[in-house]
Short mmCIF file of C-alpha atoms and ligand atoms in Angstrom, two decimals:
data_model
loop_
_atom_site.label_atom_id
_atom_site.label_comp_id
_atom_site.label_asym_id
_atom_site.label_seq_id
_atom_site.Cartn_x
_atom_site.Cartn_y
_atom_site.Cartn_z
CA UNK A 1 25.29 23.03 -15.81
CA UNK A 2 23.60 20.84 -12.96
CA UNK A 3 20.98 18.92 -14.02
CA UNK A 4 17.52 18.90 -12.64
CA UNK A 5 15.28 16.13 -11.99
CA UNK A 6 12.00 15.85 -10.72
CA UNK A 7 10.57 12.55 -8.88
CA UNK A 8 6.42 13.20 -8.79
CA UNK A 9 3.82 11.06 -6.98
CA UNK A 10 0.28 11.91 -8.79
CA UNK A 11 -2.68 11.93 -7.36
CA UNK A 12 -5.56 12.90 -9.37
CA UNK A 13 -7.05 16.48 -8.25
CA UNK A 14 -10.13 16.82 -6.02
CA UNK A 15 -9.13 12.77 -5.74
CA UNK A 16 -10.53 12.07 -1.97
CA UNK A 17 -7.79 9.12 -1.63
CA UNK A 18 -5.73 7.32 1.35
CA UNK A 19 -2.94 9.73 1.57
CA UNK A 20 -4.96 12.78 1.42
CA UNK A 21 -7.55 11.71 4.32
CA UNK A 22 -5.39 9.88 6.50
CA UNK A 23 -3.47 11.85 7.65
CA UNK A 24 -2.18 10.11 10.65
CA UNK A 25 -0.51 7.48 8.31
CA UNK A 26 0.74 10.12 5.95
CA UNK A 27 4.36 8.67 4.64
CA UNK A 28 6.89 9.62 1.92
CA UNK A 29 6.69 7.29 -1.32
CA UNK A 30 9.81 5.26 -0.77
CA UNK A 31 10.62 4.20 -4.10
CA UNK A 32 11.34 8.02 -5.26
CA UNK A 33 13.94 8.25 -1.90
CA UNK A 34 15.23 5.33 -3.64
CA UNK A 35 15.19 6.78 -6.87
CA UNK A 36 17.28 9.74 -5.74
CA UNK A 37 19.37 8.10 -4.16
CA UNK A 38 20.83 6.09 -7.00
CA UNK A 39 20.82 9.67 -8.99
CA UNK A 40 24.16 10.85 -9.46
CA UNK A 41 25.06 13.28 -7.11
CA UNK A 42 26.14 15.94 -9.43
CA UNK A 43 22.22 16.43 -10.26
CA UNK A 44 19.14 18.47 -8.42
CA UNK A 45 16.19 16.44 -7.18
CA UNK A 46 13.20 17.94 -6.10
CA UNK A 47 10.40 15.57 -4.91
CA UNK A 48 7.08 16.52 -5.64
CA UNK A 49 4.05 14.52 -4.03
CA UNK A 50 0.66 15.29 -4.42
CA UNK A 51 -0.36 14.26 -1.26
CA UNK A 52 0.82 17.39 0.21
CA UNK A 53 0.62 19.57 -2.42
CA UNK A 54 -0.20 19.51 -6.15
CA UNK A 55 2.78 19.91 -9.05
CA UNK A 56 2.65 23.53 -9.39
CA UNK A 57 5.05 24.39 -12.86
CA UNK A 58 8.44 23.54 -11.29
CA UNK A 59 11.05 23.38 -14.66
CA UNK A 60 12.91 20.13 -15.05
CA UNK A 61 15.51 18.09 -17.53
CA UNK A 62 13.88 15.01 -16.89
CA UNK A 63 10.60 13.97 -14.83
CA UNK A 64 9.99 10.55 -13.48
CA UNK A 65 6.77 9.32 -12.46
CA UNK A 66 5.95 6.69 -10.14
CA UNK A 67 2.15 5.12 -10.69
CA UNK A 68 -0.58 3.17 -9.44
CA UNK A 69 -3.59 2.06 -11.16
CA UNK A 70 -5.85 4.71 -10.22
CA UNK A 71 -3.16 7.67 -10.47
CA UNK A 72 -2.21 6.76 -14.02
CA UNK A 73 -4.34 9.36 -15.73
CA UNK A 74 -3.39 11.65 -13.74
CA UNK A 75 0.74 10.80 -14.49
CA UNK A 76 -0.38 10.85 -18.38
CA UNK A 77 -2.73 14.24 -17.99
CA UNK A 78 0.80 16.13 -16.80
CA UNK A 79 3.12 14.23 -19.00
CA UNK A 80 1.33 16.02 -21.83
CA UNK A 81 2.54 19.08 -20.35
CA UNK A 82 6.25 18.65 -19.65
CA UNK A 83 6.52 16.83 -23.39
CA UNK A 84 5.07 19.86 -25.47
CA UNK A 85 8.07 21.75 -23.67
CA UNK A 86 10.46 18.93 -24.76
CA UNK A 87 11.31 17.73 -21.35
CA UNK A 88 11.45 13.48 -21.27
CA UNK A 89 9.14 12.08 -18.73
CA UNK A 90 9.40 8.46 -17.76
CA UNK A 91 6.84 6.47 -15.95
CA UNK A 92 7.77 3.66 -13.29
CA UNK A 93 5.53 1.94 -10.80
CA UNK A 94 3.22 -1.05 -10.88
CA UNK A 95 0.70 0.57 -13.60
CA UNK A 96 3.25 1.18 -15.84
CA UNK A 97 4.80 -1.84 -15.55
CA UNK A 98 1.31 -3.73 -16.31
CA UNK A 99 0.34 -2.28 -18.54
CA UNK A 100 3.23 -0.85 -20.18
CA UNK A 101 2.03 -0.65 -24.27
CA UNK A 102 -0.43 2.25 -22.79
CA UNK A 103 2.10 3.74 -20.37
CA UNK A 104 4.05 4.14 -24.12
CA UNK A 105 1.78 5.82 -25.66
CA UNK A 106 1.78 9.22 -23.02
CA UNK A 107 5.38 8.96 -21.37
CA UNK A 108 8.99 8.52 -23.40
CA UNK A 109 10.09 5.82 -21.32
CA UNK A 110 8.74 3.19 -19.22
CA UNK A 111 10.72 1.41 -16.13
CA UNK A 112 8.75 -2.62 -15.99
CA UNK A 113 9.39 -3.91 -12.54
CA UNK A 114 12.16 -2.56 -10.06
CA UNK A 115 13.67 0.21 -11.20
CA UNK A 116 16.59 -0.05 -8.84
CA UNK A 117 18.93 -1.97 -11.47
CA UNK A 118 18.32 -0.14 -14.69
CA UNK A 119 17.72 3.66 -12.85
CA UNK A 120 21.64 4.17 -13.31
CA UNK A 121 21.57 3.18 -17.02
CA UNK A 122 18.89 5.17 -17.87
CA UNK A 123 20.25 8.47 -16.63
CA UNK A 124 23.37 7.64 -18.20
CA UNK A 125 21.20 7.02 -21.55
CA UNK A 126 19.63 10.45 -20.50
CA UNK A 127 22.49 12.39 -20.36
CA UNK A 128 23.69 10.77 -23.80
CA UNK A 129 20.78 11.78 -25.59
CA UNK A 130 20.05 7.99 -25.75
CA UNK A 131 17.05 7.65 -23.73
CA UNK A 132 15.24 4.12 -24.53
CA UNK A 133 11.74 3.17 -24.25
CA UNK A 134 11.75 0.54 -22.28
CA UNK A 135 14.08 -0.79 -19.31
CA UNK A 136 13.28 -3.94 -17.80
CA UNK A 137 14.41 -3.73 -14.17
CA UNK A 138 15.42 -7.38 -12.46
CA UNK A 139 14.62 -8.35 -9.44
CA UNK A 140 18.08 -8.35 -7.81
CA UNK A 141 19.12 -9.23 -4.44
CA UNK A 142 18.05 -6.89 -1.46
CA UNK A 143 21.86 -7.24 0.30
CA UNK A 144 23.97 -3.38 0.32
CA UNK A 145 21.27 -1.37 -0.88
CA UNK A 146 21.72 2.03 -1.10
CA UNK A 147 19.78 3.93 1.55
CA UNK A 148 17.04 6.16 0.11
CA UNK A 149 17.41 9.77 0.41
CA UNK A 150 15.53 11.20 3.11
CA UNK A 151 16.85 14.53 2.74
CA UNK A 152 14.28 15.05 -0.37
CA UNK A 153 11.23 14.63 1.49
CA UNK A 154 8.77 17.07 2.37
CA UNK A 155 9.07 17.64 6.20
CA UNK A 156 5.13 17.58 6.39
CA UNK A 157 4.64 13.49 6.67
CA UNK A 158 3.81 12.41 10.25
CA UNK A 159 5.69 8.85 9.24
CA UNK A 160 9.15 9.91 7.65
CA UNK A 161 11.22 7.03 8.27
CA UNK A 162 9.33 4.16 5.33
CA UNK A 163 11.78 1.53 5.72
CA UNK A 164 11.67 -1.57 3.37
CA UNK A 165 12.97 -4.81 4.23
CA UNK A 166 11.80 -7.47 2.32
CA UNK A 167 10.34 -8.21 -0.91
CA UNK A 168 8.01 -9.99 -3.48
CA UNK A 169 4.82 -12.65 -1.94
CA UNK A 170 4.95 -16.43 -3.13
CA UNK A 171 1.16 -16.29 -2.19
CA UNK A 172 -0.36 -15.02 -5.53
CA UNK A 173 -3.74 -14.15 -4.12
CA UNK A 174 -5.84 -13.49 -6.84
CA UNK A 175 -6.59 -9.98 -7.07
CA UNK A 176 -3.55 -8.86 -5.51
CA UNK A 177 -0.48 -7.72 -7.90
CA UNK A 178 2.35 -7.84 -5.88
CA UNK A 179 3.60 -11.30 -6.74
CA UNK A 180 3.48 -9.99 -10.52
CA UNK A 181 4.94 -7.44 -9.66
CA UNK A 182 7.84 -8.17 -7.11
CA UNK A 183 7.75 -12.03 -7.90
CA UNK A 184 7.23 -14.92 -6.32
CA UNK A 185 10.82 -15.14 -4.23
CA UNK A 186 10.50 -13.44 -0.78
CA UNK A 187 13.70 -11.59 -1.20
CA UNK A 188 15.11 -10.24 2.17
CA UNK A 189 17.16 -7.45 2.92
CA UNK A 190 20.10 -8.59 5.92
CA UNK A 191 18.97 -7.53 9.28
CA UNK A 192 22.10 -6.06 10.02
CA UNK A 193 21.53 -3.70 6.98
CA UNK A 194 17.99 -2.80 8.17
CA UNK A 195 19.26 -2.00 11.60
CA UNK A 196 22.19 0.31 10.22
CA UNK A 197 19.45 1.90 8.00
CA UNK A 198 17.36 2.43 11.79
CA UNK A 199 20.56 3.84 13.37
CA UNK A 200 20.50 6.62 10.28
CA UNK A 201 16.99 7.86 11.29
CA UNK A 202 15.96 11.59 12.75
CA UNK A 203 13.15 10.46 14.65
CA UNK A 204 11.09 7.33 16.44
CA UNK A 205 8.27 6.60 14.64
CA UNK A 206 9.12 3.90 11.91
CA UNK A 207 6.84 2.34 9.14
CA UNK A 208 8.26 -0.74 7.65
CA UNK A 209 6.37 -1.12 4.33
CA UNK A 210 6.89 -4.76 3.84
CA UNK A 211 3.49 -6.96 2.40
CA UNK A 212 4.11 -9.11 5.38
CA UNK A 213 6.83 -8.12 7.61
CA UNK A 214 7.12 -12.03 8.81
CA UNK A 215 7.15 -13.34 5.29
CA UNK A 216 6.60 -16.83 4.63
CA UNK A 217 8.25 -19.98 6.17
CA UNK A 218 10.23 -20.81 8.78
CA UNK A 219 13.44 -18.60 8.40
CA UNK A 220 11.81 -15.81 7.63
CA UNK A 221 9.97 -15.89 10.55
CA UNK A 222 13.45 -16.17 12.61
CA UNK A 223 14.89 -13.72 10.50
CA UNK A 224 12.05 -11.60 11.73
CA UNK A 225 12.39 -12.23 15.00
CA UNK A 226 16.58 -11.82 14.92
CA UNK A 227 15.27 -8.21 12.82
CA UNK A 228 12.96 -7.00 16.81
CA UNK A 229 15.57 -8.74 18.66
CA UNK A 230 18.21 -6.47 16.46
CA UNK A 231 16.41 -3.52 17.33
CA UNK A 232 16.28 -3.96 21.44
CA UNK A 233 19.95 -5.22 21.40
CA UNK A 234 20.83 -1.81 19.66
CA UNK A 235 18.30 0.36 21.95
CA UNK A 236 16.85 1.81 18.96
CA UNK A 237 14.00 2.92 21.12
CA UNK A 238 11.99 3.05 17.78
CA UNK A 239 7.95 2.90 17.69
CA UNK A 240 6.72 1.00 14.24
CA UNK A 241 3.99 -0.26 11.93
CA UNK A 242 3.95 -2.68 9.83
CA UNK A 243 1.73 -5.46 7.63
CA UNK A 244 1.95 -8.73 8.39
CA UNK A 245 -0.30 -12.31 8.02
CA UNK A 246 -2.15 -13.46 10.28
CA UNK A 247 -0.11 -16.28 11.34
CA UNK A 248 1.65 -13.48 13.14
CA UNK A 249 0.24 -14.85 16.28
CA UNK A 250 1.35 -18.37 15.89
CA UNK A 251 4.86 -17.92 17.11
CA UNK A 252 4.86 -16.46 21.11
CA UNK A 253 8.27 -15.33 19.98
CA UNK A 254 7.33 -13.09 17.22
CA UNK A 255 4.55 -11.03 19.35
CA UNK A 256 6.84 -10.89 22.16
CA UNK A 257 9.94 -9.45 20.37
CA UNK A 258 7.36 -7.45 18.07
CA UNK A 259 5.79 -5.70 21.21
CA UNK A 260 9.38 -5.21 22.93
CA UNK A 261 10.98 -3.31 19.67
CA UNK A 262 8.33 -1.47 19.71
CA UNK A 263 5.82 -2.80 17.42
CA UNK A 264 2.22 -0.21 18.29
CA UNK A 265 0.16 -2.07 15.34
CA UNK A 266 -0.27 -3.92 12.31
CA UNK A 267 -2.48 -4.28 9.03
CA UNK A 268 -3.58 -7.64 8.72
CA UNK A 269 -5.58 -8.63 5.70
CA UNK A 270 -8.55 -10.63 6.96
CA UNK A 271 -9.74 -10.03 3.84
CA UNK A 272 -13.51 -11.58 4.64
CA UNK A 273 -15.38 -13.83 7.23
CA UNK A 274 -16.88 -15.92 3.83
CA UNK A 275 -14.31 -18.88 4.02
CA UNK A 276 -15.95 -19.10 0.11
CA UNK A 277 -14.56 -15.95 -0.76
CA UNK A 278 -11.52 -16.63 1.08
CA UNK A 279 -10.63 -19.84 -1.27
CA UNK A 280 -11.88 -17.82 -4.32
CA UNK A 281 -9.08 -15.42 -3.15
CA UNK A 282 -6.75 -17.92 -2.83
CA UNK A 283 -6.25 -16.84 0.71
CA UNK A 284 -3.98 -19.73 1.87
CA UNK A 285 -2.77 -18.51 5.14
CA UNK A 286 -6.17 -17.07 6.27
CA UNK A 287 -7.67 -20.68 5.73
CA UNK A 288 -5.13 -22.32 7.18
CA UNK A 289 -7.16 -21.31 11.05
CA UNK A 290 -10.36 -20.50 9.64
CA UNK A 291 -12.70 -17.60 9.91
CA UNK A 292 -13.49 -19.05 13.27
CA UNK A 293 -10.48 -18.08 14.64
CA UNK A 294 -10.41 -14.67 13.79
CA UNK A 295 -11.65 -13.08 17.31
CA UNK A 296 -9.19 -14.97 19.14
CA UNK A 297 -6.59 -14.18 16.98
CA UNK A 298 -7.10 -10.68 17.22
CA UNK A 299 -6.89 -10.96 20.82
CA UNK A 300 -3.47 -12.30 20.60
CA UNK A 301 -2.42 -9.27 19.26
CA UNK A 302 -4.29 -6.88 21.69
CA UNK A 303 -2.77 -9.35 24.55
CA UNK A 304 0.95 -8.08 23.09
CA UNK A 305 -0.02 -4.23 23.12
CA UNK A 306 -0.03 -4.48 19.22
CA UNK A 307 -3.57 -3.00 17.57
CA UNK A 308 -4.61 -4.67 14.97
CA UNK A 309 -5.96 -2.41 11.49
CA UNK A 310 -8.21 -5.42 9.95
CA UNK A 311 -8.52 -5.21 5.60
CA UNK A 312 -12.08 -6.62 4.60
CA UNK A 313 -12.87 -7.32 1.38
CA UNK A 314 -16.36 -6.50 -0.06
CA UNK A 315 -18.05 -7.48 -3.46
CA UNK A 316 -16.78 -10.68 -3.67
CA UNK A 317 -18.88 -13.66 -5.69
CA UNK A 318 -20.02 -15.49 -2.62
CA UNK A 319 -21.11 -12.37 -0.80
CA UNK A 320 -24.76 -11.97 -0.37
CA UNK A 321 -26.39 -8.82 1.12
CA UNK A 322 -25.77 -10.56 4.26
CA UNK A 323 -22.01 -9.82 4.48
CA UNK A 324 -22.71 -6.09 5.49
CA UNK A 325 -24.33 -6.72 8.39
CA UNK A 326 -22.53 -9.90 9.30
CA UNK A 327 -19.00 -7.47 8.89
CA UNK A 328 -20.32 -5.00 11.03
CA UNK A 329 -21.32 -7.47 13.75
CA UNK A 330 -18.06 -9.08 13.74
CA UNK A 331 -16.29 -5.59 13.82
CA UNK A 332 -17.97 -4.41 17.02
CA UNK A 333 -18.26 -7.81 18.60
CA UNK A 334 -14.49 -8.94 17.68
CA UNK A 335 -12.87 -5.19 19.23
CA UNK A 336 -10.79 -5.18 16.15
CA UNK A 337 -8.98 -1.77 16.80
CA UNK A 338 -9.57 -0.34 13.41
CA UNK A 339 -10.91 -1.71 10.28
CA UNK A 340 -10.29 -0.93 6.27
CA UNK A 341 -13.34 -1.79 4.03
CA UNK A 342 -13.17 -1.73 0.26
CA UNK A 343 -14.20 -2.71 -2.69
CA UNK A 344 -12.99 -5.86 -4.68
CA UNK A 345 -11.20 -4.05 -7.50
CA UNK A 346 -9.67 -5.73 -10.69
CA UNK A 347 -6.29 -4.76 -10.79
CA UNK A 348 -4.62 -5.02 -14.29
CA UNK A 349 -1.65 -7.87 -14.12
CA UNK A 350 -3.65 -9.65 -11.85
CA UNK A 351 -6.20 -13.59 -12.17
CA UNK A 352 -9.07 -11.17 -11.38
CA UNK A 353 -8.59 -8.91 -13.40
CA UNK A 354 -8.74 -11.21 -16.28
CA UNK A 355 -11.53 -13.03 -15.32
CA UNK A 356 -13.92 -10.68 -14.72
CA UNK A 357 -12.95 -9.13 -18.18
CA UNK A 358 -13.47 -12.70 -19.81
CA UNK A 359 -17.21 -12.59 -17.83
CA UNK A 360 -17.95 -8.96 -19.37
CA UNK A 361 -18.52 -7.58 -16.25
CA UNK A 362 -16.26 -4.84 -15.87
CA UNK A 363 -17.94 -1.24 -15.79
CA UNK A 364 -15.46 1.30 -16.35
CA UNK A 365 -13.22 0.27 -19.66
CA UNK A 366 -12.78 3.54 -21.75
CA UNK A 367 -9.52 3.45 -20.88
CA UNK A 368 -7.43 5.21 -19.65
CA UNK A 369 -9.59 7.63 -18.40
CA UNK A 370 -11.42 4.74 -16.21
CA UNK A 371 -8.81 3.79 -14.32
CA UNK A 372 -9.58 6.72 -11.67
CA UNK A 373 -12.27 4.78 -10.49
CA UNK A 374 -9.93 1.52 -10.04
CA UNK A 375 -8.84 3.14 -6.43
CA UNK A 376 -10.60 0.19 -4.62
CA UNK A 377 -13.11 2.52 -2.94
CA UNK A 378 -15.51 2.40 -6.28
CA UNK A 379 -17.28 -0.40 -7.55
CA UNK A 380 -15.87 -1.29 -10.97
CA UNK A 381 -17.45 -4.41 -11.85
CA UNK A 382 -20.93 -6.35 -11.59
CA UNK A 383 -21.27 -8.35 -8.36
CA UNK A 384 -22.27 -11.46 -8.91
CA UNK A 385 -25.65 -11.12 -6.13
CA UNK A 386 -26.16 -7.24 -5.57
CA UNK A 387 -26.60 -4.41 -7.61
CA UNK A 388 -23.13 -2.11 -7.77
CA UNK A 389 -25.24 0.79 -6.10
CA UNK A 390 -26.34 -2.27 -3.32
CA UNK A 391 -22.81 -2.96 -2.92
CA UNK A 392 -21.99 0.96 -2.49
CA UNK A 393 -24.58 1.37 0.29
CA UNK A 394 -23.49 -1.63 2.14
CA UNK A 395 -20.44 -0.30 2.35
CA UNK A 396 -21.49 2.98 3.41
CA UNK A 397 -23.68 1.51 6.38
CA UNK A 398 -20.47 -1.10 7.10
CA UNK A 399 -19.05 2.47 7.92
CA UNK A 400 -21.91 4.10 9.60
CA UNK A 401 -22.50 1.14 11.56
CA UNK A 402 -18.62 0.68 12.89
CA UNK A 403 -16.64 4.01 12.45
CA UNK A 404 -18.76 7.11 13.48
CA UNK A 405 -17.05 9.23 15.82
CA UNK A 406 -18.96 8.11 18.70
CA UNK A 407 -18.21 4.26 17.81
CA UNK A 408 -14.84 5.51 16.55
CA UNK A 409 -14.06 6.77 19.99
CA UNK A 410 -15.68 4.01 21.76
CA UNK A 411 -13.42 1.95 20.15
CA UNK A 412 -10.00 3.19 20.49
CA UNK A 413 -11.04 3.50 24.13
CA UNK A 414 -11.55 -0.44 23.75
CA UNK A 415 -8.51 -0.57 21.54
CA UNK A 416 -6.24 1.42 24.71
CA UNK A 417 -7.88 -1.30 27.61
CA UNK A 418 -6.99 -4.18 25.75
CA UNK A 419 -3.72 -3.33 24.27
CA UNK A 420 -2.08 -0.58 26.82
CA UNK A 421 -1.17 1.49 24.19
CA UNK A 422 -1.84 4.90 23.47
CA UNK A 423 -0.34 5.06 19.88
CA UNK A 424 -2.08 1.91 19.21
CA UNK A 425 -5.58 3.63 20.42
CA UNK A 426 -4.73 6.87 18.08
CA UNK A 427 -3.77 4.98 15.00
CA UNK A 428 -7.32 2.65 15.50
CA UNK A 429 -8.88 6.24 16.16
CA UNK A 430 -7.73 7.94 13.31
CA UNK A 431 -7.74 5.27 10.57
CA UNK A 432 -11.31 4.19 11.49
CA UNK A 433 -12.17 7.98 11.29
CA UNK A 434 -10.04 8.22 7.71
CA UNK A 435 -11.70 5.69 5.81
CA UNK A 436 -14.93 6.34 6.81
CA UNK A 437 -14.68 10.32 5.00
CA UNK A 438 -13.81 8.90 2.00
CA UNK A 439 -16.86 6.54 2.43
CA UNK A 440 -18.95 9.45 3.61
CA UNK A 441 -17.81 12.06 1.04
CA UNK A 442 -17.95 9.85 -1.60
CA UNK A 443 -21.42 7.81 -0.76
CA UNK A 444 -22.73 10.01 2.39
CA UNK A 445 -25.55 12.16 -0.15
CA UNK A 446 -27.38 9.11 -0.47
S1 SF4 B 501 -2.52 -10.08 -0.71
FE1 SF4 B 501 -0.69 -10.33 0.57
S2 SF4 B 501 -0.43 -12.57 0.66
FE2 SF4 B 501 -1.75 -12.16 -1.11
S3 SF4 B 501 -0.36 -11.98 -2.87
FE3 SF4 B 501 -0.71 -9.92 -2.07
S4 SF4 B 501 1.01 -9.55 -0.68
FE4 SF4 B 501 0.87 -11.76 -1.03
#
């Protein structure tokens, strides 16, 4: 009899969270198209992500989670459910894998790292009634992957083609977990693989979900450039997003071959306009120009027809109750296209994380339970010079003060005069508009 499995990306109900409010940048979760795709063919996958709709009783043999910090008790909450009917759940995803002696406790089997080289074994195991508890994936080379199966996704995700095409940061910023996670190697896929993967896809609009689609050095810079060039020489007519660094601008080449294969905008971690903070962070590359150059920078960009979506950083030790004000000047004054504010958040497996547990000042620890509020748009720890509510309302006027719909509109309006581009203008539009209802649903009674 054909087997059935089901891939499921939680989200915690009545969660107000990125994929639920925006919308615009709604995208499958790529790891589970990868997941199915390394399923053997003779079984059923159904994908169910709670983004678009919540899990709703669907039977099973085996269920595989994918997880994130602040999904995690939301993964465990329906695991209880599938294992009092006797159906194996296993947990992957970047929770489970740091934190994996909890993940144990609720799940049958955890996946630590990528599950890409061990997902074969453990259906085999599966299917020999030989499931283990733990597989540690490796972190393997990126060359012949198998394309993920985009034939499992819902059809309601305005993004459908996620394309990766590098991975792991050597940068280890210090409350970021992706180097613990993916390592320290920048492993890259072959261009000519990535553009195959392109030729594959059923419509324009492309998100490539690299950390920093430029990566780091030299080569990968002219690998990334060979990657835009790849995609005009094949008139892959494609539109795309990305995230990159901010030396993204250094190189004429890489905005001009960006812009050309289509590049409408990218997220760029700015991170904060304390250089302080910045060296607390570790933030090499974003130190490397200097806070100062920020507003030029940006313009570089806009000159290219690429919008920029700015990440700022707020709570960190050397911010003072200056920083909201000083953010929201520098927002308006800059033109950034759109901006992401959130809250310093301890991620487990990262330097942060530990050290603000060694200080005592973490405030949610009843575990697991508390690691809803680790989403980054809560304040889970004791600021070093502000109150956690202070913190909460500065962020909240940060919002106000930048994203209302008037300013909102005012600024995409900016965003399509200095970059040309209408896609560019609606992303600024809508992502400024996104994050500031979870801000105002969350904080707006106050
Ligand atoms: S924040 Fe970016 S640069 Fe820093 S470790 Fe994470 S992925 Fe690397």
């Amino acid at each position: 009899m054909t087997k059935k499995l089901l891939l499921i990306n939680p989200v915690p109900k009545n969660d107000v969270n990125l994929g639920k409010m925006l919308s615009f940048m709604r995208m499958p979760p790529l790891n589970l198209g990868y997941i199915a795709a390394l399923t053997p063919k003779t079984w059923d996958i159904e994908i169910v992500d709670e983004n678009i709709r919540h899990y709703n009783g669907e039977e099973a043999d085996l269920v595989c989670f994918t997880s994130m910090t602040y999904n995690a008790p939301r993964v465990y909450e329906l695991a209880s459910h599938f294992r009092a009917r006797n159906i194996p759940v296993v947990m992957g995803g970047i929770h489970a894998s740091m934190v994996t002696h909890e993940a144990l406790q609720f799940v049958d089997s955890v996946v630590v790292g990528e599950a890409e080289s061990v997902w074969h074994r453990l259906v085999t195991d599966f299917e020999n009634n030989n499931l283990q508890r733990v597989y540690n994936g490796e972190r393997g080379s990126l060359k012949n992957l198998v394309q993920p199966r985009k034939d499992v996704y819902s059809r309601k995700y305005n993004i459908r083609n996620v394309i990766q095409t590098a991975k792991g940061c050597p940068m280890n910023c210090d409350f970021c977990s992706v180097t613990a996670f993916n390592g320290g190697v920048y492993r890259q896929r072959p261009v000519e693989d990535v553009l195959d993967e392109l030729e594959t896809i059923d419509s324009k609009l492309v998100f490539f979900v690299d950390d920093n689609i430029i990566g780091y050095g030299k080569n990968a810079e002219q690998r990334s450039i060979e990657l835009f060039k790849g995609i005009i020489d094949r008139g892959l007519n494609i539109k795309w997003g990305s995230q990159a660094s901010i030396n993204f601008v250094d190189n004429e080449d890489v905005l001009k071959y960006a812009r050309e294969s289509g590049c409408f905008g990218l997220f760029v971690g700015f991170e904060s306009l304390n250089e302080s903070s910045l060296k607390s962070m570790h933030k090499v590359r974003n130190l490397e120009s200097g806070v100062g150059k920020y507003r030029e920078e940006i313009r570089k960009f806009q000159n290219y027809g690429i919008g920029v979506l700015g990440g700022f950083i707020l709570g960190n030790d050397e911010d003072k109750k200056d920083i909201f004000e000083r953010t929201s000047d520098f927002i308006l004054d800059s033109n950034i296209d759109g901006s992401q504010f959130s809250f310093l958040t301890p991620l487990p497996g990262t330097n942060l994380y530990q050290r603000l547990k060694e200080e005592n000042r973490l405030l949610y620890t009843y575990y697991p339970h508390d690691w809803i509020y680790y989403d980054v748009f809560n304040v889970v720890f004791r600021p070093k010079n502000m109150t956690p509510e202070e913190l909460e309302e500065g962020a909240l006027n940060v919002y106000k003060a930048t994203a209302s719909v008037p300013k909102s509109l005012r600024r995409a309006f900016t965003s399509l005069v200095r970059t040309r581009n209408v896609l560019s203008a609606v992303a600024a539009y809508s992502s400024n508009r996104g994050y500031a209802s979870i801000f105002s649903r969350k904080y707006g009674s106050r």
